Coordinates of C-alpha atoms in Angstrom, one line a residue:
M269 CA 120.1 92.1 106.1
K270 CA 120.5 89.0 103.7
A271 CA 117.4 88.3 102.1
L272 CA 116.1 86.9 98.7
V273 CA 114.8 89.7 95.8
Y274 CA 112.7 89.2 93.2
D275 CA 114.5 91.3 90.2
G276 CA 112.0 89.7 87.8
A277 CA 110.8 86.6 85.5
R278 CA 112.8 84.2 87.1
D279 CA 115.9 86.4 88.1
V280 CA 115.9 86.2 92.2
S281 CA 119.1 86.9 93.5
V282 CA 120.5 87.2 97.3
Q283 CA 121.7 91.1 98.0
D284 CA 121.5 93.5 101.3
V285 CA 118.8 95.2 102.2
P286 CA 117.5 97.9 105.5
D287 CA 117.6 95.7 108.3
A288 CA 113.6 94.2 109.1
R289 CA 111.9 97.2 111.9
I290 CA 109.2 97.6 115.2
E291 CA 108.0 99.6 113.3
R292 CA 104.7 100.2 115.8
P293 CA 103.9 98.9 119.7
T294 CA 102.3 95.7 118.3
D295 CA 105.0 94.2 116.4
V296 CA 107.4 91.7 117.4
L297 CA 110.9 91.3 114.5
V298 CA 111.7 87.2 114.2
K299 CA 114.7 86.2 113.5
I300 CA 114.5 83.7 110.5
T301 CA 115.5 80.0 111.1
T302 CA 113.9 78.1 108.7
T303 CA 111.6 79.8 105.0
N304 CA 110.2 77.5 101.8
I305 CA 110.2 78.2 99.0
C306 CA 105.8 77.6 97.6
G307 CA 104.3 76.5 94.7
S308 CA 102.9 80.2 94.9
D309 CA 105.8 81.9 95.3
L310 CA 106.4 80.0 91.1
H311 CA 104.4 82.4 89.8
M312 CA 105.9 85.7 90.8
Y313 CA 109.6 84.0 90.6
E314 CA 108.0 82.9 86.6
G315 CA 106.4 86.7 85.9
R316 CA 102.8 85.5 86.2
T317 CA 101.3 87.7 89.0
D318 CA 102.2 92.1 89.2
M319 CA 104.7 91.3 91.6
E320 CA 107.3 94.6 91.4
S321 CA 111.2 94.0 91.5
G322 CA 112.8 95.1 94.0
R323 CA 110.1 93.3 96.5
V324 CA 111.4 90.5 98.7
L325 CA 109.4 87.1 98.4
G326 CA 108.6 84.4 100.9
H327 CA 105.7 83.6 103.2
E328 CA 106.6 79.8 105.2
N329 CA 108.2 81.2 107.6
M330 CA 109.5 79.8 111.7
G331 CA 112.2 81.6 113.9
E332 CA 112.4 83.4 116.8
V333 CA 111.0 86.1 118.1
V334 CA 113.5 88.8 118.7
A335 CA 112.4 92.0 120.0
I336 CA 108.3 93.1 120.6
G337 CA 107.1 96.3 120.5
E338 CA 106.0 97.9 123.6
G339 CA 102.0 96.5 123.4
V340 CA 103.1 93.4 122.7
D341 CA 101.3 91.1 125.9
R342 CA 101.5 87.8 124.9
I343 CA 104.7 87.4 122.6
R344 CA 108.0 87.1 125.1
V345 CA 111.9 87.3 122.9
G346 CA 113.0 83.6 122.8
D347 CA 109.3 82.3 121.4
V348 CA 110.4 80.1 118.7
V349 CA 107.2 81.2 116.2
C350 CA 105.5 80.0 113.3
L351 CA 103.6 82.5 111.4
P352 CA 100.7 82.1 108.9
F353 CA 100.6 83.3 105.7
N354 CA 98.2 85.3 105.7
I355 CA 98.8 88.7 108.0
S356 CA 95.3 89.3 110.3
C357 CA 94.5 92.2 112.6
G358 CA 92.0 90.0 114.8
F359 CA 89.6 92.3 115.4
C360 CA 87.8 93.2 111.8
R361 CA 84.9 91.5 111.0
N362 CA 86.1 88.1 108.7
C363 CA 89.1 88.1 111.5
E364 CA 86.4 87.7 114.4
A365 CA 85.1 85.3 111.7
G366 CA 87.3 83.1 111.6
K367 CA 88.2 84.3 108.0
T368 CA 91.5 85.4 108.7
A369 CA 92.9 85.4 104.9
Y370 CA 90.4 88.0 104.3
C371 CA 91.1 90.6 106.7
L372 CA 89.5 93.8 106.2
T373 CA 93.0 96.6 108.3
T374 CA 96.0 94.3 106.0
N375 CA 95.8 95.5 103.2
P376 CA 96.1 99.7 102.3
D377 CA 94.3 98.4 98.7
P378 CA 90.0 99.7 100.1
R379 CA 88.7 96.9 96.2
M380 CA 91.1 94.3 98.6
A381 CA 90.3 92.1 101.2
G382 CA 93.5 89.8 102.7
A383 CA 97.5 90.1 103.2
A384 CA 101.1 88.1 102.9
Y385 CA 103.8 88.3 103.5
G386 CA 106.2 88.7 100.2
F387 CA 103.2 88.1 97.8
A388 CA 102.4 89.8 94.7
G389 CA 98.5 92.0 95.4
M390 CA 99.0 90.9 99.0
G391 CA 99.7 93.8 100.1
P392 CA 103.6 96.2 101.0
H393 CA 104.4 93.5 103.4
S394 CA 108.5 92.2 103.1
G395 CA 108.9 88.1 102.9
G396 CA 110.6 86.1 104.8
Q397 CA 113.4 84.6 102.9
A398 CA 115.9 87.0 105.0
E399 CA 118.0 86.8 108.0
Y400 CA 114.6 89.1 110.4
L401 CA 111.0 89.2 109.9
Q402 CA 108.8 92.1 110.9
V403 CA 105.8 90.9 112.5
P404 CA 102.4 93.1 112.6
Y405 CA 99.8 92.5 114.7
G406 CA 102.6 89.9 116.7
D407 CA 100.0 88.4 119.1
H408 CA 97.5 87.5 117.3
N409 CA 99.5 86.2 114.8
C410 CA 102.6 84.3 116.2
L411 CA 101.6 80.6 116.8
V412 CA 103.7 79.3 120.0
L413 CA 105.5 76.7 119.3
P414 CA 106.2 73.8 121.5
Q415 CA 110.0 72.2 123.2
D416 CA 110.5 70.0 120.9
A417 CA 110.6 73.4 117.8
H418 CA 114.2 73.5 117.3
A419 CA 114.5 69.6 116.6
R420 CA 111.7 69.5 114.3
E421 CA 112.2 72.7 112.8
S422 CA 110.7 71.0 108.5
D423 CA 107.9 69.8 110.7
Y424 CA 106.6 72.9 112.4
V425 CA 107.6 75.4 109.2
M426 CA 104.8 73.5 107.5
L427 CA 102.4 75.4 109.4
S428 CA 102.5 78.4 107.8
D429 CA 101.4 76.8 105.0
V430 CA 101.2 73.9 102.8
F431 CA 100.1 71.3 106.0
P432 CA 96.8 73.9 107.1
T433 CA 95.9 74.6 103.0
G434 CA 95.9 70.9 102.9
W435 CA 93.7 70.2 105.1
H436 CA 91.1 73.7 104.2
A437 CA 90.6 71.6 100.8
T438 CA 89.7 68.7 102.8
E439 CA 87.5 71.3 104.4
L440 CA 86.0 72.6 101.7
A441 CA 85.8 69.2 100.3
G442 CA 83.6 68.1 103.4
V443 CA 85.4 65.1 103.4
R444 CA 84.8 62.2 105.9
P445 CA 86.3 58.8 107.6
G446 CA 85.3 56.2 104.9
E447 CA 84.8 58.3 101.8
T448 CA 86.8 58.3 99.0
V449 CA 88.9 60.6 97.9
V450 CA 90.6 62.5 94.4
I451 CA 93.3 65.0 94.3
Y452 CA 94.7 66.6 91.8
G453 CA 98.2 67.1 92.0
A454 CA 100.9 65.7 94.0
G455 CA 103.4 69.1 95.0
P456 CA 103.6 69.7 98.4
V457 CA 100.1 70.7 99.2
G458 CA 98.3 68.1 97.1
L459 CA 100.4 65.9 99.2
M460 CA 99.2 67.1 102.0
A461 CA 95.3 67.4 100.7
A462 CA 96.4 63.2 101.2
L463 CA 97.8 63.7 104.1
S464 CA 95.1 65.7 106.0
A465 CA 91.9 62.8 104.3
T466 CA 94.5 60.1 105.4
L467 CA 94.6 61.6 109.1
K468 CA 90.3 62.4 109.1
S469 CA 89.8 58.3 108.1
A470 CA 89.6 58.4 105.0
A471 CA 88.5 55.3 103.4
K472 CA 90.8 55.6 100.0
V473 CA 92.5 58.5 98.9
M474 CA 94.1 58.9 95.2
V475 CA 96.4 61.8 94.2
V476 CA 97.1 62.6 90.1
D477 CA 100.0 63.6 89.2
R478 CA 102.9 62.8 86.6
N479 CA 105.8 63.6 87.9
D480 CA 107.2 59.4 89.4
D481 CA 109.3 61.9 92.5
R482 CA 105.8 63.1 94.0
L483 CA 103.6 60.4 93.2
T484 CA 106.0 58.2 95.3
L485 CA 105.5 60.5 98.1
A486 CA 101.7 60.0 98.2
E487 CA 101.9 56.0 98.2
Q488 CA 104.9 56.4 100.9
I489 CA 100.8 57.7 103.0
G490 CA 99.2 54.2 101.6
A491 CA 97.2 56.3 98.7
I492 CA 96.9 55.4 95.5
A493 CA 99.2 57.3 92.6
I494 CA 98.3 57.7 89.1
N495 CA 99.9 59.1 86.5
D496 CA 98.1 60.7 83.8
S497 CA 101.0 60.8 81.4
E498 CA 99.9 56.2 81.2
V499 CA 96.0 56.5 81.8
S500 CA 92.7 59.1 82.0
A501 CA 92.7 60.1 85.4
V502 CA 88.5 60.4 85.1
D503 CA 88.5 57.0 84.1
Q504 CA 91.6 55.3 87.1
V505 CA 89.1 57.2 89.3
N506 CA 85.6 55.7 87.9
A507 CA 87.1 52.4 87.8
I508 CA 88.3 52.0 91.2
T509 CA 85.1 53.8 92.8
N510 CA 82.8 51.1 90.7
G511 CA 81.9 54.0 88.4
A512 CA 80.3 56.2 90.8
G513 CA 83.7 58.5 91.0
A514 CA 84.6 60.2 93.9
D515 CA 82.8 61.3 97.5
R516 CA 85.3 64.4 97.6
G517 CA 88.0 65.6 95.3
C518 CA 90.4 68.8 95.9
E519 CA 92.4 70.7 93.3
C520 CA 95.9 71.1 94.3
V521 CA 96.8 72.3 91.0
G522 CA 96.0 76.0 90.3
Y523 CA 95.7 78.0 86.6
Q524 CA 99.0 76.4 86.0
A525 CA 97.7 73.4 85.1
H526 CA 99.3 71.7 81.7
D527 CA 98.8 68.7 79.8
V528 CA 101.3 65.8 79.1
E529 CA 102.4 67.8 76.1
G530 CA 103.1 70.6 78.0
H531 CA 100.2 73.1 76.6
E532 CA 98.8 75.2 79.7
H533 CA 95.1 75.0 80.3
P534 CA 93.5 76.5 83.3
N535 CA 90.6 74.5 83.2
A536 CA 91.7 71.1 82.6
T537 CA 91.9 70.3 86.6
L538 CA 88.5 72.1 87.6
N539 CA 86.7 70.1 84.6
S540 CA 89.3 66.6 85.8
L541 CA 87.5 67.0 89.0
V542 CA 83.6 67.3 87.8
H543 CA 83.9 64.2 85.7
S544 CA 85.8 62.5 88.4
V545 CA 83.2 63.3 91.5
K546 CA 80.3 62.0 91.9
F547 CA 77.4 62.8 91.8
T548 CA 76.5 64.8 95.2
G549 CA 80.3 64.8 96.1
G550 CA 82.4 67.4 96.5
I551 CA 85.3 69.3 95.5
G552 CA 87.9 72.1 97.3
V553 CA 89.9 74.2 95.5
V554 CA 93.0 75.7 96.6
G555 CA 95.0 75.1 93.7
V556 CA 96.1 79.9 93.2
F557 CA 93.9 81.3 90.4
V558 CA 93.9 84.6 90.1
P559 CA 91.4 87.1 87.9
Q560 CA 93.9 88.6 85.9
D561 CA 96.5 87.4 83.4
P562 CA 97.7 89.2 80.5
N563 CA 101.1 86.7 80.4
S564 CA 98.7 83.8 80.4
P565 CA 99.0 81.7 76.5
D566 CA 94.8 81.0 76.8
S567 CA 93.0 84.7 76.2
L568 CA 89.4 83.3 78.1
Y569 CA 92.0 83.0 81.3
Q570 CA 93.7 86.7 80.5
D571 CA 90.3 88.2 82.2
G572 CA 90.4 85.7 84.2
E573 CA 87.8 83.2 82.7
V574 CA 88.0 79.5 82.4
A575 CA 85.5 77.4 80.2
F576 CA 83.8 75.3 83.4
D577 CA 81.9 72.1 82.7
Y578 CA 79.2 73.5 84.7
G579 CA 76.4 72.1 83.0
L580 CA 77.4 68.5 84.1
H581 CA 78.1 70.0 87.8
W582 CA 75.2 71.3 88.0
F583 CA 73.3 68.3 86.8
K584 CA 75.6 66.1 89.5
G585 CA 74.3 68.4 92.1
Q586 CA 78.0 69.0 93.7
T587 CA 78.9 71.4 95.8
M588 CA 82.2 73.6 95.1
G589 CA 84.4 75.6 97.8
T590 CA 87.1 77.9 97.3
G591 CA 90.2 79.9 98.2
Q592 CA 92.9 81.1 100.7
C593 CA 92.8 79.1 103.5
N594 CA 92.1 80.8 106.7
V595 CA 95.4 79.3 108.3
K596 CA 94.9 80.4 112.0
A597 CA 91.3 78.2 112.4
Y598 CA 93.8 75.0 111.7
N599 CA 97.3 75.7 113.1
R600 CA 96.9 75.1 116.3
Q601 CA 95.4 72.0 115.8
L602 CA 97.7 70.5 114.0
C603 CA 100.6 71.9 115.7
A604 CA 99.2 69.4 117.9
L605 CA 99.3 66.3 115.4
I606 CA 102.3 67.3 114.7
E607 CA 104.1 67.9 118.9
E608 CA 102.2 64.0 119.1
D609 CA 104.1 62.3 116.5
K610 CA 100.5 62.0 114.3
A611 CA 101.8 63.8 111.4
R612 CA 105.3 64.4 110.1
P613 CA 105.1 66.2 106.5
S614 CA 108.9 66.6 106.8
W615 CA 108.4 63.9 104.4
I616 CA 107.7 66.2 101.4
V617 CA 111.1 67.8 101.8
S618 CA 113.6 67.1 99.6
H619 CA 116.3 70.5 100.0
E620 CA 116.8 72.4 103.1
L621 CA 119.7 75.0 101.6
P622 CA 121.2 78.1 102.9
L623 CA 119.5 81.5 102.2
A624 CA 123.0 81.5 99.0
E625 CA 121.5 79.3 97.3
A626 CA 118.1 80.3 97.1
P627 CA 118.2 81.4 93.5
T628 CA 119.5 77.8 93.0
G629 CA 116.5 75.5 94.7
Y630 CA 114.4 77.8 93.3
R631 CA 115.5 77.7 89.6
H632 CA 115.8 73.5 90.2
F633 CA 111.8 73.5 92.3
D634 CA 110.2 75.9 89.1
A635 CA 111.7 73.2 86.9
R636 CA 111.2 70.0 88.5
D637 CA 113.9 68.7 88.3
A638 CA 113.8 65.3 89.7
G639 CA 114.3 65.0 93.6
W640 CA 113.3 68.2 94.0
T641 CA 109.5 67.6 95.7
K642 CA 109.7 70.5 98.9
V643 CA 112.9 73.4 99.9
L644 CA 113.6 75.0 103.1
L645 CA 116.1 78.1 103.1
H646 CA 117.4 78.7 106.3
P647 CA 119.1 81.9 106.7
S648 CA 120.8 81.8 109.4
A649 CA 122.7 78.7 108.2

């Protein structure tokens, strides 16, 4: 089958790889119809992880079931399904508690909890930027989509990661109706956090970034755009909230946050949130941070450490929630919002490409080129 293979830093190519297949009775085989390039893929693409050469990328996947293992009860051939980026078993202690991002079964490394498709450090599972994908524990992991799934693939595929992750950011922050929310980062996850805060009836949603295309998308759903290359984001948030600070804040950038001059500061958005969020406010962090980053220009972050304004964070009595999204905790409810036309997450999509053009999509998305806000790949095209 054709698949996008990671060959090294900024080097990906479409190659012939062994066909995905049913290996265990609980497996499901999916023909991938839409798979996204995620901002998290860029950490690997840029060589900032320990991703092994030769692996297939892609963790935002949906498609049609073409085969099932003999132990599969619920899923049927022909079902159109969206797959959480978390690969979970459904029966371990963490899964039973709803923490499917931290499954104790699907990652063979005893020091790790959690697995994902085509992701560094998240188990050996191949990604879905390919014609076919093997799905472990198919009954548990497949979300069967409504009848309009093929007609609205660009909406439903967002249930694999970015829409639930944006929602998770607002859950970690504790967003409630009538509150003010500031979101650092207007990439796909930050925009989904803005959408989620809006769906939760936040009174004001402020989005901080310096990419005009992304800020324009934020404004399209009623958010207040703050370009931190033009003004101090902290000062602007405080001005908008009459000096109190936002009730809630979401970190949707991660460890490769940059200043206006392009210098990397892994602590930048974390500390900006401490200064932007009110006394007793809540902060949710879903931007990716890793335990080690030997290639970081920041000496502290090479060991996964940051210079964090903890004194002010403590003094203000703020709370902070962190970690990967447990997609299955939210994807069914968010699917219903899409089906009933209450949410259209596809408004962020800028490009839909055949799999053969995936290297071009990666190059433009990584460069944050004008107009490249979210890239969908169609292996069956």
